[in-house]
PDB file of C-alpha atoms in Angstrom:
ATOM      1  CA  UNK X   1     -34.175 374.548 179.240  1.00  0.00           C
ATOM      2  CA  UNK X   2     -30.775 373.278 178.414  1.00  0.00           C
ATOM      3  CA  UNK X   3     -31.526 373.715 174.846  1.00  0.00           C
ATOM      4  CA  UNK X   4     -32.701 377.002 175.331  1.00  0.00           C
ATOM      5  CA  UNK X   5     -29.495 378.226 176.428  1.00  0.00           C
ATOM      6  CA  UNK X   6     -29.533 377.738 180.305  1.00  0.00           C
ATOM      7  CA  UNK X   7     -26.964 377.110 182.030  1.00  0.00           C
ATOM      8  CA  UNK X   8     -26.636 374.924 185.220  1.00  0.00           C
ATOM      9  CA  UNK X   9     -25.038 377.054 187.507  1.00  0.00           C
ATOM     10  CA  UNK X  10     -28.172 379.663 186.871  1.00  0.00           C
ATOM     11  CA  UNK X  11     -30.552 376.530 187.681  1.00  0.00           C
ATOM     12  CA  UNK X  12     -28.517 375.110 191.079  1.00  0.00           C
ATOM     13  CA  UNK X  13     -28.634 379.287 192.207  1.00  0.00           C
ATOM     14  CA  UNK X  14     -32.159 379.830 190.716  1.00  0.00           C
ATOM     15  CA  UNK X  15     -33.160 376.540 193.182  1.00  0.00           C
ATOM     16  CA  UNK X  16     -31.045 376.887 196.223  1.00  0.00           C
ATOM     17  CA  UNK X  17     -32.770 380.559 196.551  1.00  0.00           C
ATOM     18  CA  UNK X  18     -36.627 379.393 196.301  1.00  0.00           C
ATOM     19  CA  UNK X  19     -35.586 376.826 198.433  1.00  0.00           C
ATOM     20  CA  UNK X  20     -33.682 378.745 200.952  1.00  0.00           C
ATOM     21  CA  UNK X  21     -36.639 381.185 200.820  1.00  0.00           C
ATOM     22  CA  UNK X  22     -39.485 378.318 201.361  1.00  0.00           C
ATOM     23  CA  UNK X  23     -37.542 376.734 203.927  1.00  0.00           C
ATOM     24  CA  UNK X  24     -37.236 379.999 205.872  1.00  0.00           C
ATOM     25  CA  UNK X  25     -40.060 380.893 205.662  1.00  0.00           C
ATOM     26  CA  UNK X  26     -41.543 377.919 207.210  1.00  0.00           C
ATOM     27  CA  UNK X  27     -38.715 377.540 210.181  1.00  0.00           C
ATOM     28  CA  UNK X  28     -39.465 381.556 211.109  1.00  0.00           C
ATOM     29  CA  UNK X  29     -43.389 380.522 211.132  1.00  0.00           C
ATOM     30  CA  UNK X  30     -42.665 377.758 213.506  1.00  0.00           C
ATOM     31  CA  UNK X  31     -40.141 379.904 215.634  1.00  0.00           C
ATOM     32  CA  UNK X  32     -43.115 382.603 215.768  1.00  0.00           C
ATOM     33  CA  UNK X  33     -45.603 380.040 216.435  1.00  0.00           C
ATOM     34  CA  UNK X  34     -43.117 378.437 219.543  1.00  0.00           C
ATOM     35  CA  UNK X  35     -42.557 381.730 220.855  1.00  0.00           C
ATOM     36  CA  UNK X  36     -45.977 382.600 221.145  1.00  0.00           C
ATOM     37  CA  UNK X  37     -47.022 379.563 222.879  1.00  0.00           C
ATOM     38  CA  UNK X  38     -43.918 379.874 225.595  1.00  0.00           C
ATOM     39  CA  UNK X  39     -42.207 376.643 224.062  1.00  0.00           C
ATOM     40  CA  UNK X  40     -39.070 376.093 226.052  1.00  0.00           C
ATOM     41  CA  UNK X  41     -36.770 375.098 222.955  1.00  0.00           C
ATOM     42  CA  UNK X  42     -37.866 379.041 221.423  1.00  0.00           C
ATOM     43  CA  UNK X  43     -38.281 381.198 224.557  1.00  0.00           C
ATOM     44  CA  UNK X  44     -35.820 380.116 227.012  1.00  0.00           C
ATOM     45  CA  UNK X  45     -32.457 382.151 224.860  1.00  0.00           C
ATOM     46  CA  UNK X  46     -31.168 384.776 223.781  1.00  0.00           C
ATOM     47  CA  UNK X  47     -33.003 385.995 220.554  1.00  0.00           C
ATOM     48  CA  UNK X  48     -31.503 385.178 216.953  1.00  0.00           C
ATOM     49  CA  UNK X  49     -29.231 382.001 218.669  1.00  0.00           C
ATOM     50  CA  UNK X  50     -32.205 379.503 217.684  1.00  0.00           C
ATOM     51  CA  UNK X  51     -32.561 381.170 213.949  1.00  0.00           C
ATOM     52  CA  UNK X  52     -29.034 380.998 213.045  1.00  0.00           C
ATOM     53  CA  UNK X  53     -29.780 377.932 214.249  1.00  0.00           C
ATOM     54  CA  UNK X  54     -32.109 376.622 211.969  1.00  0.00           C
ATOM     55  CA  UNK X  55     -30.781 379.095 208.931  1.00  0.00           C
ATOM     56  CA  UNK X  56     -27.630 376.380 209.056  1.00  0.00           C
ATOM     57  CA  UNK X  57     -29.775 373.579 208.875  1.00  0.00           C
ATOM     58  CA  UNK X  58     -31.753 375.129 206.038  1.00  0.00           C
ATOM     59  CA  UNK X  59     -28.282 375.202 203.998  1.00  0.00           C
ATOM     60  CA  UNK X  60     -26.782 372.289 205.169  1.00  0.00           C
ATOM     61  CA  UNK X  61     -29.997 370.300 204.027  1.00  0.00           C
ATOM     62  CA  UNK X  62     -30.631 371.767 200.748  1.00  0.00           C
ATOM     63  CA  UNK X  63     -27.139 370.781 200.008  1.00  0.00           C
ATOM     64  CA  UNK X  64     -27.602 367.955 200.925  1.00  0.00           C
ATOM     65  CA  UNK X  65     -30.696 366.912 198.632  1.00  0.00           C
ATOM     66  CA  UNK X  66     -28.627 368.889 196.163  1.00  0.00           C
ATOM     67  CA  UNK X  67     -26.127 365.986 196.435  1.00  0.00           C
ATOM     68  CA  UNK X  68     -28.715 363.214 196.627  1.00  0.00           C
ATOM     69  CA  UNK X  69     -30.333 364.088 193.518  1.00  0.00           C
ATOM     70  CA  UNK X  70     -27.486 363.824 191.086  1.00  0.00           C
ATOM     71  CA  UNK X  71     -27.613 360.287 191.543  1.00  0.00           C
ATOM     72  CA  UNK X  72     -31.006 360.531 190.035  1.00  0.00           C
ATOM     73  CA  UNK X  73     -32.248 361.302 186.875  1.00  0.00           C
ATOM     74  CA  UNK X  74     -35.946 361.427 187.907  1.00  0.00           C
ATOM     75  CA  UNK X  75     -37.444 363.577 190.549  1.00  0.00           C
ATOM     76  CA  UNK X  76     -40.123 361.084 191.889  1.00  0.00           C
ATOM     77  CA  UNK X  77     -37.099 358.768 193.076  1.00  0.00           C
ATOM     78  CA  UNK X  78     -34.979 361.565 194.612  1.00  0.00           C
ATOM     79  CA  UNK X  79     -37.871 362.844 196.559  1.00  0.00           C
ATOM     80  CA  UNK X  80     -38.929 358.908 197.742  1.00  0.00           C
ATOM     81  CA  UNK X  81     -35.104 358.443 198.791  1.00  0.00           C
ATOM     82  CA  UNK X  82     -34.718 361.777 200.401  1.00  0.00           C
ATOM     83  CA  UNK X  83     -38.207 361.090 202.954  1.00  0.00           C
ATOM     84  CA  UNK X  84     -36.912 357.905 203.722  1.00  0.00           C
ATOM     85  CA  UNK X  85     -33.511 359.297 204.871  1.00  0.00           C
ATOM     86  CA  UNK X  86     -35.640 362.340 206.139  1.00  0.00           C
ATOM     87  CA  UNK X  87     -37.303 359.501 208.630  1.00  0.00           C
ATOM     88  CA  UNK X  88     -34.492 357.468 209.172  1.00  0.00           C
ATOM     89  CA  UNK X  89     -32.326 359.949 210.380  1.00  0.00           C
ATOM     90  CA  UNK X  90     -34.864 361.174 212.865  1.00  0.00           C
ATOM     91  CA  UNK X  91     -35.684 357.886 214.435  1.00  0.00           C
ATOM     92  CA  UNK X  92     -32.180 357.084 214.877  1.00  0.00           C
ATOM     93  CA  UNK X  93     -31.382 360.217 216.047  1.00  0.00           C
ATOM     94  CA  UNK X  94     -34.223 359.663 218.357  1.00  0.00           C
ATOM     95  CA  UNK X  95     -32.809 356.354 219.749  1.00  0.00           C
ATOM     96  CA  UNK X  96     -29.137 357.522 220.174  1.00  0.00           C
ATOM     97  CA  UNK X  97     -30.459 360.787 221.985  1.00  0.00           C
ATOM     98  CA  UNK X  98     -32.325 358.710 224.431  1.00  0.00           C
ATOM     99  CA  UNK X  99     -30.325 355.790 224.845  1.00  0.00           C
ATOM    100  CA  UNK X 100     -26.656 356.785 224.968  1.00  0.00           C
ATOM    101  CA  UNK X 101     -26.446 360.821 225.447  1.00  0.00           C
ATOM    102  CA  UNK X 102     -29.502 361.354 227.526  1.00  0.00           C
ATOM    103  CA  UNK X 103     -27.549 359.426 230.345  1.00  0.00           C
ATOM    104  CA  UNK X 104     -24.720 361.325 230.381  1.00  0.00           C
ATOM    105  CA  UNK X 105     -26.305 364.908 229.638  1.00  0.00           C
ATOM    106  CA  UNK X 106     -22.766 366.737 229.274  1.00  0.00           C
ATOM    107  CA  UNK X 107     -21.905 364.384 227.109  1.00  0.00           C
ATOM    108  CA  UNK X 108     -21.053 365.496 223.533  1.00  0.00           C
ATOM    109  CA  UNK X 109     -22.401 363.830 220.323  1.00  0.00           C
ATOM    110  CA  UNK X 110     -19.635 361.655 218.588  1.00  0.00           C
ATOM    111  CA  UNK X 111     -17.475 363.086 215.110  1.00  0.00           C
ATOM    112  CA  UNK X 112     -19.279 360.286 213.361  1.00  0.00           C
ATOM    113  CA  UNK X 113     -22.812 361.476 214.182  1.00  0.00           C
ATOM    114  CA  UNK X 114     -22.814 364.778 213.411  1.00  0.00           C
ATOM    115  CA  UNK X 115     -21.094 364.827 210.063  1.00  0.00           C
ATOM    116  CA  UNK X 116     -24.257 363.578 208.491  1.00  0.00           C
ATOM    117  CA  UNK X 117     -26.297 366.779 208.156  1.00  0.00           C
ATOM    118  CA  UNK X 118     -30.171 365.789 210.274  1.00  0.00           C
ATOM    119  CA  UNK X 119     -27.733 364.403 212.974  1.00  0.00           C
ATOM    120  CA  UNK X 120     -26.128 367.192 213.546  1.00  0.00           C
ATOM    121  CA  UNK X 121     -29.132 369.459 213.217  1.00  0.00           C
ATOM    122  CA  UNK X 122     -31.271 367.163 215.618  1.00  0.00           C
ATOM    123  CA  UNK X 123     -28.401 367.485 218.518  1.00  0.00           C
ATOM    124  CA  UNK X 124     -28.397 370.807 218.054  1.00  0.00           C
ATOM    125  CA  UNK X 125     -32.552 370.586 218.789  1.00  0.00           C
ATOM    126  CA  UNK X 126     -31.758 368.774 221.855  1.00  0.00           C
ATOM    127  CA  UNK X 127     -29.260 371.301 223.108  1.00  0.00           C
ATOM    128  CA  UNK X 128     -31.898 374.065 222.692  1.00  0.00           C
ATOM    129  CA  UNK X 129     -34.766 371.762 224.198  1.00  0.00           C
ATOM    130  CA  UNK X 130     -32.474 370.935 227.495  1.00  0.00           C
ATOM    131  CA  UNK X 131     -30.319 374.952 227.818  1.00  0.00           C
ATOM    132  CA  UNK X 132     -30.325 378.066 227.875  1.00  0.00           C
ATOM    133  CA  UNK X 133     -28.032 379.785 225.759  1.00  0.00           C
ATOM    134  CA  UNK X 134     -27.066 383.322 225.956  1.00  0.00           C
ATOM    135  CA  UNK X 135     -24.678 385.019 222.658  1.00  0.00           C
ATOM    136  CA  UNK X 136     -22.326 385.751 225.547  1.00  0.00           C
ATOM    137  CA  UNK X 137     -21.767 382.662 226.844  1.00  0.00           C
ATOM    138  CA  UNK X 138     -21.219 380.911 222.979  1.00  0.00           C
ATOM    139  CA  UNK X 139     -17.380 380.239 222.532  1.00  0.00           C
ATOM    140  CA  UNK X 140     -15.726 377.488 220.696  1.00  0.00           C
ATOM    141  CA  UNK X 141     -15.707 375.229 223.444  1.00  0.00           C
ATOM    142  CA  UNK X 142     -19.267 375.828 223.331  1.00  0.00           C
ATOM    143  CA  UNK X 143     -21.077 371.740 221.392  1.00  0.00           C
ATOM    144  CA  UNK X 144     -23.551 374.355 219.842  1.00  0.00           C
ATOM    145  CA  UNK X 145     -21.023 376.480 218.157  1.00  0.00           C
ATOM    146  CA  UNK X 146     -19.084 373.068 217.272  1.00  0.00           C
ATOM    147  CA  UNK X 147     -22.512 372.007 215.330  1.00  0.00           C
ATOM    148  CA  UNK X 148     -22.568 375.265 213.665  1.00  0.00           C
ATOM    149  CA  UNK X 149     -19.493 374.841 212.060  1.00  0.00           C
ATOM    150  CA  UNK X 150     -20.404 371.314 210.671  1.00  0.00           C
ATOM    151  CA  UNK X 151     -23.358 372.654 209.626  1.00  0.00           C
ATOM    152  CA  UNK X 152     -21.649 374.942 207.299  1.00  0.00           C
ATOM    153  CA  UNK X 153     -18.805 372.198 206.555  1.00  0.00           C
ATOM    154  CA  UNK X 154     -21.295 370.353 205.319  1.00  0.00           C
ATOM    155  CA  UNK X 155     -22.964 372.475 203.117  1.00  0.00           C
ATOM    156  CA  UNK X 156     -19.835 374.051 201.565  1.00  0.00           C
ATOM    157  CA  UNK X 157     -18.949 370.104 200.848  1.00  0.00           C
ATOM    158  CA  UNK X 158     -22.516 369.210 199.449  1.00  0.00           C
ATOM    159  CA  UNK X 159     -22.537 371.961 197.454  1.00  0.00           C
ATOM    160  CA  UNK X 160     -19.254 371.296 196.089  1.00  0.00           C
ATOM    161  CA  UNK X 161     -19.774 367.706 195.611  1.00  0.00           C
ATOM    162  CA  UNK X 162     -23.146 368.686 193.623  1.00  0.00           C
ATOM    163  CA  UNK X 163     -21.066 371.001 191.326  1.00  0.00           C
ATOM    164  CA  UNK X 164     -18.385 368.134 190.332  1.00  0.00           C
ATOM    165  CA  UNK X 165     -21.017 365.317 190.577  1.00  0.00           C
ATOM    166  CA  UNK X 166     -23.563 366.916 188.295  1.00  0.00           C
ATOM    167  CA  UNK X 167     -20.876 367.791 185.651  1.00  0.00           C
ATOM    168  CA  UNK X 168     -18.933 363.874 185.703  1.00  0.00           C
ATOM    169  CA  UNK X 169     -21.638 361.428 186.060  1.00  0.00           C
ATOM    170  CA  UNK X 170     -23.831 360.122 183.386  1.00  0.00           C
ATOM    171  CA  UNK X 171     -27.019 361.267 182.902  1.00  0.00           C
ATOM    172  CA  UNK X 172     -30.713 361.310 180.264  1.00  0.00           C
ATOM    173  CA  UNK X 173     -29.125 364.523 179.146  1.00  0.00           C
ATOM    174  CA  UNK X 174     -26.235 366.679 178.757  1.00  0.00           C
ATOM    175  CA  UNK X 175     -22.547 366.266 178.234  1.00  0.00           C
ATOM    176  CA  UNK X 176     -20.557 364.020 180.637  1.00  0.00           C
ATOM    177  CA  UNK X 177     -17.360 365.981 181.322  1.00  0.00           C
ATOM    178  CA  UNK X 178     -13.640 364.362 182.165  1.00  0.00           C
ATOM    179  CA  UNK X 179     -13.754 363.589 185.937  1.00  0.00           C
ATOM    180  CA  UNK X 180     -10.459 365.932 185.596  1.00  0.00           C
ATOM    181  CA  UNK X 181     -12.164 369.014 184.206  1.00  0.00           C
ATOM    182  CA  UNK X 182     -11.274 371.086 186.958  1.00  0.00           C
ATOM    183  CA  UNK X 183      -7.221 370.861 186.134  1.00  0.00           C
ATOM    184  CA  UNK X 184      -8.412 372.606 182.799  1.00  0.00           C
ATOM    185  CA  UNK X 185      -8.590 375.741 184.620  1.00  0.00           C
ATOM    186  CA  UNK X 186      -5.707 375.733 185.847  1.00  0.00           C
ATOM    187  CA  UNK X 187      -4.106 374.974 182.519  1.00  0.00           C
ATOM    188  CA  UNK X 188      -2.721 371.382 183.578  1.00  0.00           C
ATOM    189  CA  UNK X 189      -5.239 369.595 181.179  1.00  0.00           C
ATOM    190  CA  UNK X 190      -5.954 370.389 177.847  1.00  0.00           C
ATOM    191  CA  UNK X 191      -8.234 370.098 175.904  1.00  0.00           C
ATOM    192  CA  UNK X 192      -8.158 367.457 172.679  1.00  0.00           C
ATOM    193  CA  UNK X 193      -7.667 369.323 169.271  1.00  0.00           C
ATOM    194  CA  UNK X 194      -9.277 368.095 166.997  1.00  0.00           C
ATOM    195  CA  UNK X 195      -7.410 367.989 162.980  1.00  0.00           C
ATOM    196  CA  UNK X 196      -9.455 368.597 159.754  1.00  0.00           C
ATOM    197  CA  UNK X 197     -10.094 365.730 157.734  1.00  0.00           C
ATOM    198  CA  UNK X 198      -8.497 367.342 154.703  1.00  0.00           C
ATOM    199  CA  UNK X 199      -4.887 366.281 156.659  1.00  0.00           C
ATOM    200  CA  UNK X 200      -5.783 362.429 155.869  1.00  0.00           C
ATOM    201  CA  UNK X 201      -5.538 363.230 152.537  1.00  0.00           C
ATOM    202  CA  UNK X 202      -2.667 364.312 151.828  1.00  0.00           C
ATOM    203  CA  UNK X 203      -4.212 368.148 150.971  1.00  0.00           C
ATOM    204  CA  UNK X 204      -2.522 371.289 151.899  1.00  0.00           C
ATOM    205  CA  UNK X 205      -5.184 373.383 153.312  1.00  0.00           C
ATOM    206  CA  UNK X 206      -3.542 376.900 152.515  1.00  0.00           C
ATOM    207  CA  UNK X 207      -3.647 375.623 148.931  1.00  0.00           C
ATOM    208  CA  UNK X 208      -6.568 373.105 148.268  1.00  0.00           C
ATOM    209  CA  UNK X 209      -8.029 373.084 145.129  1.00  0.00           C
ATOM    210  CA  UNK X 210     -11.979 373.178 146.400  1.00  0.00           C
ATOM    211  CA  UNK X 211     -13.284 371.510 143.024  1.00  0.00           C
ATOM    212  CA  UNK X 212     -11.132 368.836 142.866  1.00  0.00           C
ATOM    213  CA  UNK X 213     -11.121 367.789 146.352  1.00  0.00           C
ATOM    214  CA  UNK X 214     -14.855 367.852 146.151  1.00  0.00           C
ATOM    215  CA  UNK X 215     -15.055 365.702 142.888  1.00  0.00           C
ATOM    216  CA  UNK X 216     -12.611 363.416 145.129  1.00  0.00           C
ATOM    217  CA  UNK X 217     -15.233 362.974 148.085  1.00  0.00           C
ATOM    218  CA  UNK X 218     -17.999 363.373 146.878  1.00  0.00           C
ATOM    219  CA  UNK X 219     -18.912 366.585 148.475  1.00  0.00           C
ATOM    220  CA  UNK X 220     -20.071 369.785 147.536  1.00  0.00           C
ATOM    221  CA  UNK X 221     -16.993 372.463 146.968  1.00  0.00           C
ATOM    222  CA  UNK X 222     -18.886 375.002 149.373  1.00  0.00           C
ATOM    223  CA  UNK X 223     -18.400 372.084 152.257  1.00  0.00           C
ATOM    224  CA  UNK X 224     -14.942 371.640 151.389  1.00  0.00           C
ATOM    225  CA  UNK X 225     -14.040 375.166 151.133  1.00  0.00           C
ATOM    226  CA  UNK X 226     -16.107 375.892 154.658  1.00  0.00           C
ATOM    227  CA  UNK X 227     -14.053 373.020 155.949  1.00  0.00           C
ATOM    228  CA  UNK X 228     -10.775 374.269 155.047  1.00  0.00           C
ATOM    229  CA  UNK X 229     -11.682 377.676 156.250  1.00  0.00           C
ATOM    230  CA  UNK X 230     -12.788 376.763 159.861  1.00  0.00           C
ATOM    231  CA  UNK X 231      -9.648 374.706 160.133  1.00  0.00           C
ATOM    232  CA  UNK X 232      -7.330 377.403 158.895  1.00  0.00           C
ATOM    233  CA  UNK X 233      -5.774 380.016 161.048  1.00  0.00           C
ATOM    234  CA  UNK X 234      -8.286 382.141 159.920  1.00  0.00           C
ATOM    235  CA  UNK X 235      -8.437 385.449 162.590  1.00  0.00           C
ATOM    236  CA  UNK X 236     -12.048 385.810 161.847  1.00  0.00           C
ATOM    237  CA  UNK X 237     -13.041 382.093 161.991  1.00  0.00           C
ATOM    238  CA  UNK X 238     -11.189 381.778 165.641  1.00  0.00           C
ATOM    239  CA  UNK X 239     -13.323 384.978 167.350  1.00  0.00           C
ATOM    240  CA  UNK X 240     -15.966 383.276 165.695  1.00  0.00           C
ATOM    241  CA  UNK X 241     -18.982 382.222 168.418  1.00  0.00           C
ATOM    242  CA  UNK X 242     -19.527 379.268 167.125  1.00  0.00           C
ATOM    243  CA  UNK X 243     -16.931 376.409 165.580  1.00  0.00           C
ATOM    244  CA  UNK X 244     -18.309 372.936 164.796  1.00  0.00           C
ATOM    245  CA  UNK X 245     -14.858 370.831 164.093  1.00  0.00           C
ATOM    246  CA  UNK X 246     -16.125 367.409 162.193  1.00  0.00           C
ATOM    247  CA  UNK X 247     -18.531 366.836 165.061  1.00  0.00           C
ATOM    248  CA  UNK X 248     -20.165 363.144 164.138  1.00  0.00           C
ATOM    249  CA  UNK X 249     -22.875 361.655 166.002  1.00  0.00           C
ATOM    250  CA  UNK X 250     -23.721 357.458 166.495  1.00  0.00           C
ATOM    251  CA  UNK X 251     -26.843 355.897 167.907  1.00  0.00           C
ATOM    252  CA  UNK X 252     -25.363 352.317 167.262  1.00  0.00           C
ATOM    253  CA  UNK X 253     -24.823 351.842 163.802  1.00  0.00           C
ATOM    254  CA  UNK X 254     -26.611 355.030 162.817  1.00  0.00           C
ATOM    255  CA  UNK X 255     -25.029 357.698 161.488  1.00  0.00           C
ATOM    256  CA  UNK X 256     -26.849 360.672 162.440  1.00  0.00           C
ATOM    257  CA  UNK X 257     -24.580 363.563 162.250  1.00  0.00           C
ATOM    258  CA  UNK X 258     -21.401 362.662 160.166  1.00  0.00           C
ATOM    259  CA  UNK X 259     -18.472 365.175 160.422  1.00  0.00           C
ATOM    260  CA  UNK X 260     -20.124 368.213 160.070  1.00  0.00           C
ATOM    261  CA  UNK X 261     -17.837 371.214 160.245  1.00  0.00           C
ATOM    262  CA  UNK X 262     -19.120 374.788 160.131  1.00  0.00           C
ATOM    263  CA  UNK X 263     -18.351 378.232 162.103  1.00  0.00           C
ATOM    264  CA  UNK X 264     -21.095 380.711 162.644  1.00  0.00           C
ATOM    265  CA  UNK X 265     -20.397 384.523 162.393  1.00  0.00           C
ATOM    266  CA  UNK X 266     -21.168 387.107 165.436  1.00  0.00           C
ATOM    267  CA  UNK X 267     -24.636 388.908 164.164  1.00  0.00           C
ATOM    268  CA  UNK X 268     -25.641 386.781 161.716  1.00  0.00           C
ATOM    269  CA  UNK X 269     -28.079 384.790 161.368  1.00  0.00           C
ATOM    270  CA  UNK X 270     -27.530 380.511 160.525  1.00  0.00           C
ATOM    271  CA  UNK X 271     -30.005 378.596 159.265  1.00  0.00           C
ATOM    272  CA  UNK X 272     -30.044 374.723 158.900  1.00  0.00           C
ATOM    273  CA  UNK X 273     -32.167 373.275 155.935  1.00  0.00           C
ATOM    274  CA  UNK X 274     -32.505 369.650 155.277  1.00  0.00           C
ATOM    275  CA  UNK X 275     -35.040 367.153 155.236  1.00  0.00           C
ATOM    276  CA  UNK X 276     -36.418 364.867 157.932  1.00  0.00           C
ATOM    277  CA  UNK X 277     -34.078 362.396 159.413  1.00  0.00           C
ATOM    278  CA  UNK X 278     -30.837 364.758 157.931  1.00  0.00           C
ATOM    279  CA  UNK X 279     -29.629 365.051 161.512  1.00  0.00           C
ATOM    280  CA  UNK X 280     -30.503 368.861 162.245  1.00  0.00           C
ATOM    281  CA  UNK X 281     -31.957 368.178 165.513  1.00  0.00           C
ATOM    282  CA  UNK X 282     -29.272 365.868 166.682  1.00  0.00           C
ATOM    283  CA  UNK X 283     -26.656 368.312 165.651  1.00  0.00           C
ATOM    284  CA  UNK X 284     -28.702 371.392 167.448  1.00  0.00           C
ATOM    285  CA  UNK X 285     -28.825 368.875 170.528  1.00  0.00           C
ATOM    286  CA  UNK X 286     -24.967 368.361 170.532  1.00  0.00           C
ATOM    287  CA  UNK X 287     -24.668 372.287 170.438  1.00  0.00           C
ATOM    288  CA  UNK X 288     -26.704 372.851 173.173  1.00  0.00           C
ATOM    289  CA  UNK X 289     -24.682 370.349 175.474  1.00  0.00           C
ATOM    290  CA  UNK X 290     -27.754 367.671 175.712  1.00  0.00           C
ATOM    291  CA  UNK X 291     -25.701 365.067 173.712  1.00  0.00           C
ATOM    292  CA  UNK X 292     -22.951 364.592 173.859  1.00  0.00           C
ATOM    293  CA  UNK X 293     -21.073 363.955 170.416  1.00  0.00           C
ATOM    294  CA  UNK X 294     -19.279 360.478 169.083  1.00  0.00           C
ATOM    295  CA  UNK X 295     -16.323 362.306 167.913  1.00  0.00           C
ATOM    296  CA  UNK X 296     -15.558 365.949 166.874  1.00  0.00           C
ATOM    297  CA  UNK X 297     -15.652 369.126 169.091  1.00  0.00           C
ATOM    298  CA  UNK X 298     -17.635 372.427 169.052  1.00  0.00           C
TER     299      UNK X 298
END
């Protein structure tokens, strides 16, 4: 999909909404199902109080496993390490409920507790399973209000975290971006620029002579000359969608893609020819951000 064109923000939005949606679904069924049987923690308040309820939690977790899995690069792991924190949580939620704030029942759950997303959700279950709460009677001195607004902390800081994460840490594929990416935007970190080959020789660009500098290298004169062209100050060249500036590729000692400089005009149509092994794929790959290149820029 990466290759294809996608890009990750569409993917994290494209997943966050079937989840949301799933997960909705599901909590509204069981809120349905509780009210219809008279269960205390559904029918005793004020309607809507226990679904904004659980449409935090729905957030708050998916940003969570958001941030869980980009320490992962496969799926089967993520999902074993998110049950297991899934069952954790609840059991020691369980324990601290009934051993320390079941004694004191005005007592409200510590900082340290409810920062960690099931925490807070599961307090907020206890609440509901031992009050009644009316809309009019929610303030901000109110614990269940307070446990809204981690709820949403949390999930504006997951989701953020999941943004930066995915872009800075290693992974199978895709580039690996500066952990300081972000100052780009703001125009306190540039980007590297990267200087034509032809400059280590000595050439002046705005005057090379193509044949000789190609007799020189080795190369063909249509390479040099598209060389000299996408490093000049060309207007054309620089509103061009595509610039490949002596991108090189190394698998070890392997020279895949070696300094490969092109630029590819709006509405036209680029073809690469070459035969097995020449490095189109790799260069293709490096394009599409799922390698991420040895040297060179594009």
């Amino acid at each position: 999909l990466l290759q294809m064109g996608l890009r990750m923000r569409v993917y994290w939005a494209v997943q966050y909404l079937f989840d949301l949606v799933l997960s909705m679904t599901t909590l509204i069924l069981i809120y349905i199902v509780g009210i219809a049987a008279s269960v205390a923690t559904f029918s005793q308040h004020q309607f809507g109080i226990v679904l904004l309820t659980m449409f935090f939690w729905a957030n708050a977790m998916i940003g969570f496993a958001f941030f869980v899995s980009t320490f992962f690069s496969r799926t089967r792991n993520a999902n074993i390490v998110m049950y297991l924190l899934v069952l954790a949580s609840v059991v020691a939620s369980l324990v601290i409920s009934i051993e320390v704030l079941s004694k004191k029942p005005f007592l409200s759950a510590p900082g340290w507790m409810v920062w960690f997303p099931p925490f807070a959700y599961y307090r907020a279950i206890a609440l509901l399973a031992g009050r009644s709460y009316l809309w009019q009677d929610l303030d901000g001195r109110e614990e269940l209000v307070s446990l809204w607004g981690y709820l949403i902390l949390e999930s504006l800081l997951c989701f953020t975290l999941t943004f930066y994460l995915d872009e800075v840490l290693p992974k199978q594929y895709g580039v690996r971006r500066h952990p300081l990416f972000f100052l780009e935007w703001c125009g306190l970190r540039r980007t590297k620029r990267i200087s034509s080959p032809l400059n280590h020789v000595g050439v002046d660009k705005s005057g090379i002579d193509v044949e000789n500098q190609a007799s020189a290298n080795g190369e063909d004169s249509d390479v040099i000359a598209e060389e000299a062209l996408v490093f000049s100050d060309n207007a054309e060249v620089l509103q061009a969608p595509v610039r490949v500036l002596g991108i090189r590729k190394q698998f070890g000692s392997f020279s895949a893609v070696d300094g490969v400089t092109l630029h590819m005009k709006d509405r036209t149509l680029t073809s690469l020819l070459g035969p097995n092994g020449a490095g189109k794929s790799t260069l293709i790959s490096m394009l599409t951000g799922l390698y991420a290149p040895t040297d060179g820029d594009a």
